XYZ file of C-alpha atoms in Angstrom:
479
model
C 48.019 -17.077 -64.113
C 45.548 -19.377 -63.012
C 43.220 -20.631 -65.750
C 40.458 -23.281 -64.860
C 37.832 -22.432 -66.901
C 35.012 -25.247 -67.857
C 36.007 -27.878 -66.181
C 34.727 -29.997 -62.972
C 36.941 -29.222 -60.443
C 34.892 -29.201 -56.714
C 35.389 -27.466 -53.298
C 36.961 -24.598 -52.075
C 40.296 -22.609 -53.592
C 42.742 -22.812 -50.727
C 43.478 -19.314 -49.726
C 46.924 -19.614 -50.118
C 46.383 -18.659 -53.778
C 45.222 -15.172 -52.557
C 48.376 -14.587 -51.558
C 50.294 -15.156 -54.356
C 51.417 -11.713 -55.610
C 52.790 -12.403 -58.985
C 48.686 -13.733 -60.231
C 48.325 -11.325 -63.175
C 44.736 -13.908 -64.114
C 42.462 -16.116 -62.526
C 39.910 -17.443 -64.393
C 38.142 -20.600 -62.498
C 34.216 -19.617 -64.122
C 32.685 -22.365 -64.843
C 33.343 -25.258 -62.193
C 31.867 -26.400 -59.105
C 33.605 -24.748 -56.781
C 32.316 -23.476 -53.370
C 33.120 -22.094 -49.891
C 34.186 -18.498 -49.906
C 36.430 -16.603 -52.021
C 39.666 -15.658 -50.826
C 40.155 -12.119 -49.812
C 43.513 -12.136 -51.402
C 42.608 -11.977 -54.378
C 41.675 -8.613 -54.239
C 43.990 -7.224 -53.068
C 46.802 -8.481 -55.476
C 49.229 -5.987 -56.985
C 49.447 -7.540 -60.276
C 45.859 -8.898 -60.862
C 44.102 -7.303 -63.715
C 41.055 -10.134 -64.143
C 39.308 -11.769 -61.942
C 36.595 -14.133 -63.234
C 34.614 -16.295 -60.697
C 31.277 -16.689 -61.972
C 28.863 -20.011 -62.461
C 30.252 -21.779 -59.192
C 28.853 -22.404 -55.925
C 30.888 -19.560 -54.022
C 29.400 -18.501 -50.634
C 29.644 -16.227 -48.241
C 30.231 -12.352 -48.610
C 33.205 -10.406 -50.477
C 35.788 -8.979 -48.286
C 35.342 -5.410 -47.185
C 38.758 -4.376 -47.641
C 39.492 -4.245 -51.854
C 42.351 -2.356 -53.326
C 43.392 -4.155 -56.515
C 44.159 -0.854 -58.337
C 45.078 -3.323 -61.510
C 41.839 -5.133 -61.543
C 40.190 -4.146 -64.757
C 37.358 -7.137 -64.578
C 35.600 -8.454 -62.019
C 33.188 -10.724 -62.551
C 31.253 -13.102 -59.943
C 27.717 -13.693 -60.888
C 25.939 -16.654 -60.960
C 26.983 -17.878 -57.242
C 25.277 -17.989 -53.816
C 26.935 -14.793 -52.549
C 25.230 -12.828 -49.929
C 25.879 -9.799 -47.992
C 25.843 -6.077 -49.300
C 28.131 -4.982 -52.134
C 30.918 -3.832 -50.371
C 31.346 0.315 -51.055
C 35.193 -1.208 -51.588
C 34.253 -1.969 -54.943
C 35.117 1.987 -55.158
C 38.894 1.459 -54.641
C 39.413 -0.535 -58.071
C 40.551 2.480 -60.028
C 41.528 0.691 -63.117
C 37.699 -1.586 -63.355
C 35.684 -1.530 -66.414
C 33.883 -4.466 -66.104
C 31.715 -5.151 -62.797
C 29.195 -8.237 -63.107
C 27.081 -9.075 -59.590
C 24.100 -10.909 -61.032
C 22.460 -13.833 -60.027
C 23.570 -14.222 -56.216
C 21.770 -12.918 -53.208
C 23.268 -9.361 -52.208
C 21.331 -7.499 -49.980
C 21.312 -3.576 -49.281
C 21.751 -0.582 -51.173
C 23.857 -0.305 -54.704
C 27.181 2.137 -53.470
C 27.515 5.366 -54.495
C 30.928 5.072 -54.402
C 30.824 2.614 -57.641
C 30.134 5.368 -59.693
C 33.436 7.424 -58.612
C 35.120 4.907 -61.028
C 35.893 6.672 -64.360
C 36.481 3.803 -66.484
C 33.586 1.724 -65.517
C 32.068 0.670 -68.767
C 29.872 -2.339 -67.925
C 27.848 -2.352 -64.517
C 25.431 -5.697 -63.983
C 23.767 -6.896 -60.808
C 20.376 -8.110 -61.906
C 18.799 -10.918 -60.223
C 20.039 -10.208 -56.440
C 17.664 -8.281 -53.721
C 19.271 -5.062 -54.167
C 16.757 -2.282 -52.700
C 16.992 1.733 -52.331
C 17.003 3.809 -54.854
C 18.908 4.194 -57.873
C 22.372 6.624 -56.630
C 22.098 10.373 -57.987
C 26.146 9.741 -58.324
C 25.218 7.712 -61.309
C 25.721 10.866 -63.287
C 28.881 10.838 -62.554
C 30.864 7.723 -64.101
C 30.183 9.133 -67.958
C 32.185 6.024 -69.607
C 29.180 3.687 -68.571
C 27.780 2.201 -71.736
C 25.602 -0.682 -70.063
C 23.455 -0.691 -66.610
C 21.485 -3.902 -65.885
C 19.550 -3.428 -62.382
C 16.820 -5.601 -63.098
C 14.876 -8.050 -60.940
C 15.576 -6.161 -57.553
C 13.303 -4.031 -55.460
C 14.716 -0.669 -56.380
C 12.419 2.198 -55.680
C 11.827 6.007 -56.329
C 12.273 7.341 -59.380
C 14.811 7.337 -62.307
C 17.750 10.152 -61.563
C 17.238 12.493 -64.255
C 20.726 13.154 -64.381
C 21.100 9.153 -65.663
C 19.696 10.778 -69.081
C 23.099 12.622 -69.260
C 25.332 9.919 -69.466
C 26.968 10.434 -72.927
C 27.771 6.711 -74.263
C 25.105 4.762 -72.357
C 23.445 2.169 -75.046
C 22.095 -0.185 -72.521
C 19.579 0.470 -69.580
C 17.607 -2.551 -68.209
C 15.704 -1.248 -65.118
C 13.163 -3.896 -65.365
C 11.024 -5.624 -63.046
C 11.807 -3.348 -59.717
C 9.440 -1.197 -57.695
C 10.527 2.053 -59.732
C 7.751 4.873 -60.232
C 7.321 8.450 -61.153
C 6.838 9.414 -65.019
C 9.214 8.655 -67.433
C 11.899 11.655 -68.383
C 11.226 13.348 -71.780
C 15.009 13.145 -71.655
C 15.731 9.815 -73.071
C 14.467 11.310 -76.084
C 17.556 13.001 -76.815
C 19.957 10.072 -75.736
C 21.068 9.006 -79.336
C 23.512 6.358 -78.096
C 20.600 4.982 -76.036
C 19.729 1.700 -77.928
C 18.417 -0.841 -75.803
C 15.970 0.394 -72.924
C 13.689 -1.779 -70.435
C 11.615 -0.749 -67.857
C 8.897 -2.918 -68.302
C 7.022 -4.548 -65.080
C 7.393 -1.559 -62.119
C 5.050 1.080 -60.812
C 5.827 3.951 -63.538
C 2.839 6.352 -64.059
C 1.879 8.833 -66.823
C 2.635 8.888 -70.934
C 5.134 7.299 -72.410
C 7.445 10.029 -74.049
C 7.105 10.253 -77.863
C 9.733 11.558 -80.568
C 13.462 11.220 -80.375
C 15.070 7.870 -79.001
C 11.763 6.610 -78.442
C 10.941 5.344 -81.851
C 13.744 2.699 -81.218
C 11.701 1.767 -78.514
C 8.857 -0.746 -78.757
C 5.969 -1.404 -76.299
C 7.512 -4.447 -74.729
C 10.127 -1.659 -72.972
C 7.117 -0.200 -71.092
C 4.894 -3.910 -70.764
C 3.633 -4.555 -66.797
C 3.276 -0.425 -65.489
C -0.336 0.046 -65.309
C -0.308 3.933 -64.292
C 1.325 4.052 -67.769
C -0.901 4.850 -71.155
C 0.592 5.224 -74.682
C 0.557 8.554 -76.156
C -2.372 7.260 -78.224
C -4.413 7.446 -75.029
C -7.097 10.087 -75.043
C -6.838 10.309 -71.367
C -4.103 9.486 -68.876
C -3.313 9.504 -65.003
C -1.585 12.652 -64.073
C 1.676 11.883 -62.504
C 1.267 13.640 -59.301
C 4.733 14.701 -57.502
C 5.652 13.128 -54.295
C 4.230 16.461 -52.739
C 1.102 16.228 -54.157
C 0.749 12.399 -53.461
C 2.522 12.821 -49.544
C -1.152 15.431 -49.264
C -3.531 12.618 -51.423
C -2.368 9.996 -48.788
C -2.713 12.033 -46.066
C -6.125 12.711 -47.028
C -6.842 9.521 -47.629
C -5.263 8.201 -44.824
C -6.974 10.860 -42.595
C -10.700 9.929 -44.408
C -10.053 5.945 -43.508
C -8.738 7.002 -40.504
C -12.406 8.517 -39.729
C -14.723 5.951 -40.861
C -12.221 2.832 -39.418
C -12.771 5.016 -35.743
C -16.136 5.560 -36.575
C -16.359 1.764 -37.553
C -15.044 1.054 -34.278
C -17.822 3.285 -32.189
C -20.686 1.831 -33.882
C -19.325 -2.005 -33.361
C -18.253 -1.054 -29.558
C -21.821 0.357 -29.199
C -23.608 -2.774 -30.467
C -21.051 -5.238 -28.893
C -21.340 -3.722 -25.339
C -25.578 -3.445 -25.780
C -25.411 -6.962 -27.296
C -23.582 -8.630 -24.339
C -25.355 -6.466 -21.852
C -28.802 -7.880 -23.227
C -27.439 -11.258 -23.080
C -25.662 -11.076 -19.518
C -29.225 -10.401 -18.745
C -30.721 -13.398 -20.506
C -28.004 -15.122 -19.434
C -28.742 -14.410 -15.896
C -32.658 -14.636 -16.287
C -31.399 -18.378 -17.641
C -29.353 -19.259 -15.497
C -31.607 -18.519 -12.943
C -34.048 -20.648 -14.369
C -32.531 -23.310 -14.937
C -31.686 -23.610 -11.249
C -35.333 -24.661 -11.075
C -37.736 -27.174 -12.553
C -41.335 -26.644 -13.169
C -43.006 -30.116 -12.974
C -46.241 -29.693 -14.995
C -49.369 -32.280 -14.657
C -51.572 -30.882 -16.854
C -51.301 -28.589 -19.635
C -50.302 -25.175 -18.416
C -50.052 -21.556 -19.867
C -47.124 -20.146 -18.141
C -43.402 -20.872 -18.015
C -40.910 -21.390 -15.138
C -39.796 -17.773 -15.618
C -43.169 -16.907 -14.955
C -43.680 -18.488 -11.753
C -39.674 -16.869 -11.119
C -41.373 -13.341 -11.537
C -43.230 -13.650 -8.621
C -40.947 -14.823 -5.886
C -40.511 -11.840 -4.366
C -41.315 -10.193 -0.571
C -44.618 -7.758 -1.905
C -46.523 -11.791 -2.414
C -45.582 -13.925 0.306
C -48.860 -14.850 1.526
C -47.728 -17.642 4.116
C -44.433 -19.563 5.731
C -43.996 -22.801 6.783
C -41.523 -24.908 7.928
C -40.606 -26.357 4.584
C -40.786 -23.483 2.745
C -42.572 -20.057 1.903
C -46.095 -19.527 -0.475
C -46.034 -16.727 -3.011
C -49.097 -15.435 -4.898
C -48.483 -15.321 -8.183
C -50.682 -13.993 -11.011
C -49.450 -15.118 -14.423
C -49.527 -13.619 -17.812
C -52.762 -14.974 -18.869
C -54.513 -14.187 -15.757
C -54.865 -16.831 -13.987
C -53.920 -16.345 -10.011
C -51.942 -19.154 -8.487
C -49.931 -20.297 -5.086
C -46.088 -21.081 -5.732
C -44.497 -22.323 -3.088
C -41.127 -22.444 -2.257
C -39.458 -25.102 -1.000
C -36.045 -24.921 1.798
C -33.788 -26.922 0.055
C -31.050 -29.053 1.464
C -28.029 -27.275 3.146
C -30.520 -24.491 4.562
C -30.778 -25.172 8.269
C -34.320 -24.895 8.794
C -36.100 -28.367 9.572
C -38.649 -25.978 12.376
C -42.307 -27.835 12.661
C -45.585 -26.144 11.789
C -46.228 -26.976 8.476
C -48.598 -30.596 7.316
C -45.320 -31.527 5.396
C -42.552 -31.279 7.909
C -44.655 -32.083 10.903
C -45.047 -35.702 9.515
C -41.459 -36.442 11.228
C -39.653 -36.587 14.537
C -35.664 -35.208 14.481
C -34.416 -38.043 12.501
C -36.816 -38.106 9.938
C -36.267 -34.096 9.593
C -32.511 -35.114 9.059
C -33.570 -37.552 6.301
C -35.567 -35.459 5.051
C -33.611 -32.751 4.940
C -30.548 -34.703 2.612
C -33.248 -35.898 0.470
C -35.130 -32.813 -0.447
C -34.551 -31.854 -3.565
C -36.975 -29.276 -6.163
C -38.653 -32.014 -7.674
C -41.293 -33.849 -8.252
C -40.379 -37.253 -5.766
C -40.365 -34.680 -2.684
C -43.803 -33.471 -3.057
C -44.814 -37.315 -3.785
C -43.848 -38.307 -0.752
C -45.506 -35.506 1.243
C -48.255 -36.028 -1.113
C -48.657 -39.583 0.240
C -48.681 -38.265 4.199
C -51.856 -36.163 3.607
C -53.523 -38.923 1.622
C -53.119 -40.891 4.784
C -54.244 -38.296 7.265
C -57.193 -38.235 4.902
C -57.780 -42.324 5.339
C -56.766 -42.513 9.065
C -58.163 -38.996 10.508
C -54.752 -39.304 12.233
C -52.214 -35.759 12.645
C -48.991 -37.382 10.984
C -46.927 -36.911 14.429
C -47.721 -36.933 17.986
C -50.263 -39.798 18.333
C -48.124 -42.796 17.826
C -45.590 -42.650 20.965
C -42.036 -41.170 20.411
C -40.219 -41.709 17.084
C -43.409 -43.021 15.625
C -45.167 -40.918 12.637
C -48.008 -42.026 10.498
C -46.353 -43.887 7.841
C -44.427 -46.012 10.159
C -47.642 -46.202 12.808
C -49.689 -47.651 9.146
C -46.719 -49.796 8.080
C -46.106 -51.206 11.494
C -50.707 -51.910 11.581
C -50.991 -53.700 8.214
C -47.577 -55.666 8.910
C -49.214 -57.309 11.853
C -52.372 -58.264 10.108
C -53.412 -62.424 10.407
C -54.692 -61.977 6.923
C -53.399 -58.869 5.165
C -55.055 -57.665 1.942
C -55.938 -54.162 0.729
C -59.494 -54.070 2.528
C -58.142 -55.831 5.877
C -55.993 -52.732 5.762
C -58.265 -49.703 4.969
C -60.243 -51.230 7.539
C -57.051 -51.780 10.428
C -56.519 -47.750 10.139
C -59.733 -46.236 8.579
C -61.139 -43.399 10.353
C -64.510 -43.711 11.195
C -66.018 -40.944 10.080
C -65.694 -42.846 6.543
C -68.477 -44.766 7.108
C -70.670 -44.572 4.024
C -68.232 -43.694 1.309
C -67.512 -46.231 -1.184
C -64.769 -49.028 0.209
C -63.371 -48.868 -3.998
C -62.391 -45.066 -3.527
C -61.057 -45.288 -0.427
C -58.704 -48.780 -1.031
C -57.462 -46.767 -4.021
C -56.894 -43.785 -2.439
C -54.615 -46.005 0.522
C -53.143 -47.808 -2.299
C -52.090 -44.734 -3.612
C -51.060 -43.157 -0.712
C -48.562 -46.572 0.567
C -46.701 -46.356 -2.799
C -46.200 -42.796 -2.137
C -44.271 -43.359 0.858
C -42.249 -45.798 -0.150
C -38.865 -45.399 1.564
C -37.058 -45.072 -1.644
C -38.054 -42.331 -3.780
C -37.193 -44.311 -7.241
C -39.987 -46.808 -6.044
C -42.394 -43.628 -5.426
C -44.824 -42.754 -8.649
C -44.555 -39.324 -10.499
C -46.516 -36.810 -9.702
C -48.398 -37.456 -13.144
C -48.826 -41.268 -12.102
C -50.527 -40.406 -8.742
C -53.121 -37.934 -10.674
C -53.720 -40.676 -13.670
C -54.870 -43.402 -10.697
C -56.629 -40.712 -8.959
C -58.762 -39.732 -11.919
C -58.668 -43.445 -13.217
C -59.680 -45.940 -10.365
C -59.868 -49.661 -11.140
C -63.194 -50.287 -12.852
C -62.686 -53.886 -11.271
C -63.825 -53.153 -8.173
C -66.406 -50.966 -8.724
C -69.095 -53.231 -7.031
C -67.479 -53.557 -3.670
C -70.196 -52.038 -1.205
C -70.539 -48.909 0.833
C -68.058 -48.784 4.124
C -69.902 -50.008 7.124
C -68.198 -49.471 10.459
C-alpha cells in the first residue's frame, strides 16, 4: 500500500510506483503533488483504490485503463485536462468515480454507464459539454449523479427517471432545457434534486416526489413558472421550435436584406451627390475670386459661365467670357493662360507690353491672382500718362516701363512733377497736374519688379478714389 494522505509532500510520483504490481492502495489526496499521474497505476492487477484528489496533478489520464480491481477512483480537485477517457469503461469492479474540479473537456462517455456497480458518479466543476448519454438508463445501481457547473445541453433523458435507487441528481448550472419530466414524480428514492440556473421551460411538475422538492431546486430557469402560475410558456418541441426559428430567422432575414437595400440606396445617392460637390469644389477651389467691392455672386458663379456658347473675345493672355450672374447683373470674366501653357502670342494690351524675355518672365510669374493683374494694371495706367503703345516705340528690348524707368532715372532734379512732365503726353494739357502725379504714382508702384512690393488690387482702387487732399492746389497742366 501506499498511504500519504494529508501531508506536504511536493513534486511528481516517480513512475516507477506504477509499476509495482503487488499496490493493493494508494492514497496520496491531500498533498502538493504535481506533474502527471502515472499510467501504471491503472492498470495494476491488485489495485482496488485509487485516491488522488486535492493535488496539483496535470496533464491527461492515460487512454489505456484496465484495473478490473479498481473499485474507487477518485481524482478531483487537480488541474487535469483532456477528455474523460471512454477507458473509464474497462473498470468492471468501480463504484466510486469522482472527476470534479479539474478542467476535462469533451463529451461524458457512454461507455461509463456499461459499469453495473457504479454507485457514485461526480464530475462537476470541469467544461464537460454534449448532452447528457441516453445509456444513463442503463447502470441501475447509480444512487448519486453530480454534473453540475458544465455546459451540458439538450434535455434530461427520460429514461434517467427510471433509475431505481437514484437519491441524488445535481444537474445544476448547465445549458439544459426542455420541460421538466412528470416522471420524477414517481421516483420515491429521489431525495435530493437540483436543476436550478439552466434554460428549462414550462411548469414545474406537482404531486409525488416533488413535495420534497423546494423552489431553490428550480431557482435561475426563467421559461419556468410554478404551478401557481395562471399562465405559462408552452414548452414547444424541438420540431415546433426548429419551424419558430426558421420563421424567425427567415422574417430577420427579410428586413436585415431589406435594411441593406435601403442603406445601399442612400449610401450610393449620398456619395454620388457629394462626388459632385466634391468635384464642383474642387474645381473651385482651383480658382480665386479677388473681390474689390462688395459683390453678389460667388466664384462658382463666375465657374458657370466658362464655357464655348460665351466666349466673346481671345487674347494673348487669355480668353473673355460673358457671364450673366444669378442676380442679373451681366459681366466680362476673363480667363487668364496660366503658367506651363505655351502660349506667350502678342495681340492683347497685357502681353504686348513685353519683348521675348519679358514674355518668359512673365510667363513663370503668372499666377490667378490679384499681383498679375496689378502689374498689367500699372502698364495701361502708363499708356494712359505717356500716350505711348507699351512695345515698339522704345528700340529693341525696350517696353514702357523700362523706357519710363530709364527717363525719370536720368532726371538733374527728379521729383514726382519733373517726372509726369519727362513722359507726359501732350494731349494732357489742361487736366489737373494732382490727378495725373497720382495716377503715375500709382501706376510706378504697380510695376515694381517684385510683385510683393506691388499694391493689392484693393490698394490701387482706395488711392484712385482717395487722392492726396495735399496737393489739391497744384495748377492746371500747361505744356
Amino acid at each position: 500500500m501506499l498511504i500519504l494522505m494529508e501531508n506536504f509532500f511536493i513534486g511528481p510520483i516517480p513512475s516507477q510506483l506504477g509499476e509495482c504490481k503487488s499496490l493493493i492502495r494508494v492514497r496520496v489526496s491531500k498533498n502538493y503533488l504535481s506533474g502527471t499521474i502515472p499510467a501504471g497505476f491503472f492498470n495494476l492487477p491488485l489495485l482496488d483504490m485509487l485516491e488522488l484528489s486535492d493535488n496539483w496533478f496535470a496533464g491527461e489520464l492515460p487512454a489505456r485503463i484496465s484495473g478490473e480491481t479498481i473499485t474507487y477512483l477518485s481524482v478531483s480537485n487537480n488541474k487535469l485536462t483532456g477528455e474523460i477517457p471512454p477507458a473509464i469503461g474497462n473498470l468492471a469492479s468501480l463504484v466510486f468515480l469522482s472527476l470534479d474540479f479539474n478542467h476535462f473537456t469533451g463529451f461524458i462517455p457512454g461507455q461509463i454507464f456499461h459499469l453495473n456497480k457504479l454507485s457514485k458518479f461526480s464530475a462537476s466543476s470541469n467544461n464537460i459539454t454534449g448532452e447528457i448519454p441516453p445509456s444513463i438508463c442503463q447502470c441501475e445501481s447509480l444512487s448519486a449523479i453530480d454534473f453540475s457547473q458544465n455546459n451540458l445541453y439538450g434535455q434530461i433523458p427520460l429514461h434517467l427517471t427510471k433509475l431505481p435507487i437514484l437519491g441524488v441528481l445535481n444537474l445544476s448550472r448547465n445549458l439544459l432545457s426542455g420541460p421538466i419530466p412528470n416522471e420524477f414524480a414517481s421516483m420515491t428514492s429521489l431525495n435530493q434534486l437540483d436543476l436550478s440556473y439552466n434554460d428549462f421551460s414550462g411548469r414545474v411538475p406537482t404531486g409525488g416526489q416533488f413535495q420534497a422538492f423546494n423552489s431553490s431546486s428550480f431557482a435561475g430557469n426563467p421559461k419556468l413558472c410554478s404551478s401557481h402560475n395562471q399562465t405559462c410558456p408552452v414548452y414547444q418541441t424541438p420540431k415546433d421550435s426548429f419551424k419558430k426559428q426558421h420563421a424567425a430567422s427567415f422574417s430577420t432575414t427579410k428586413v436585415i436584406v431589406t435594411v441593406i437595400v435601403v442603406v445601399t440606396v442612400f449610401a450610393v445617392i449620398t456619395l454620388t451627390c457629394m462626388r459632385i460637390r466634391g468635384k464642383r469644389l474642387e474645381k473651385s477651389r482651383a480658382w480665386k475670386l479677388t473681390t474689390f467691392q462688395r459683390l453678389d455672386f460667388k466664384a462658382e458663379d463666375v465657374l458657370e459661365c466658362l464655357k464655348e456658347e460665351n466666349v466673346i473675345g481671345k487674347g494673348g493672355a487669355g480668353i473673355v467670357y460673358r457671364g450673366s450672374m444669378p442676380n442679373g447683373i451681366e459681366v466680362a470674366i476673363k480667363r487668364l493662360v496660366g503658367r506651363g501653357s505655351g502660349r506667350c502670342d502678342h495681340g492683347s494690351l497685357i502681353i504686348s507690353m513685353f519683348n521675348s524675355d519679358s514674355c518668359t518672365e512673365y510667363a513663370y510669374t503668372l499666377k490667378v491672382d490679384e499681383k498679375s493683374d496689378v502689374y498689367s494694371f500699372g502698364v495701361v495706367l502708363l499708356e494712359l500718362v505717356a500716350g505711348r503703345k507699351p512695345v515698339g516705340e522704345f528700340g529693341d528690348g525696350v517696353d514702357i516701363v523700362r523706357w519710363v524707368k530709364k527717363t525719370i532715372s536720368e532726371l538733374a532734379h527728379p521729383s514726382d512733377t519733373a517726372s509726369v512732365l519727362a513722359v507726359i503726353d501732350q494731349r494732357l494739357n489742361g487736366y489737373p497736374l494732382t490727378s495725373v502725379v497720382n495716377l503715375f504714382k500709382i501706376a510706378m508702384m504697380c510695376v515694381e519688379d517684385e510683385s510683393v512690393e506691388r499694391p493689392t488690387m484693393r490698394e490701387v482702387v482706395h488711392m484712385l478714389t482717395n487722392p492726396p487732399q495735399s496737393a489739391a492746389a497744384l495748377p492746371l497742366l500747361t505744356l
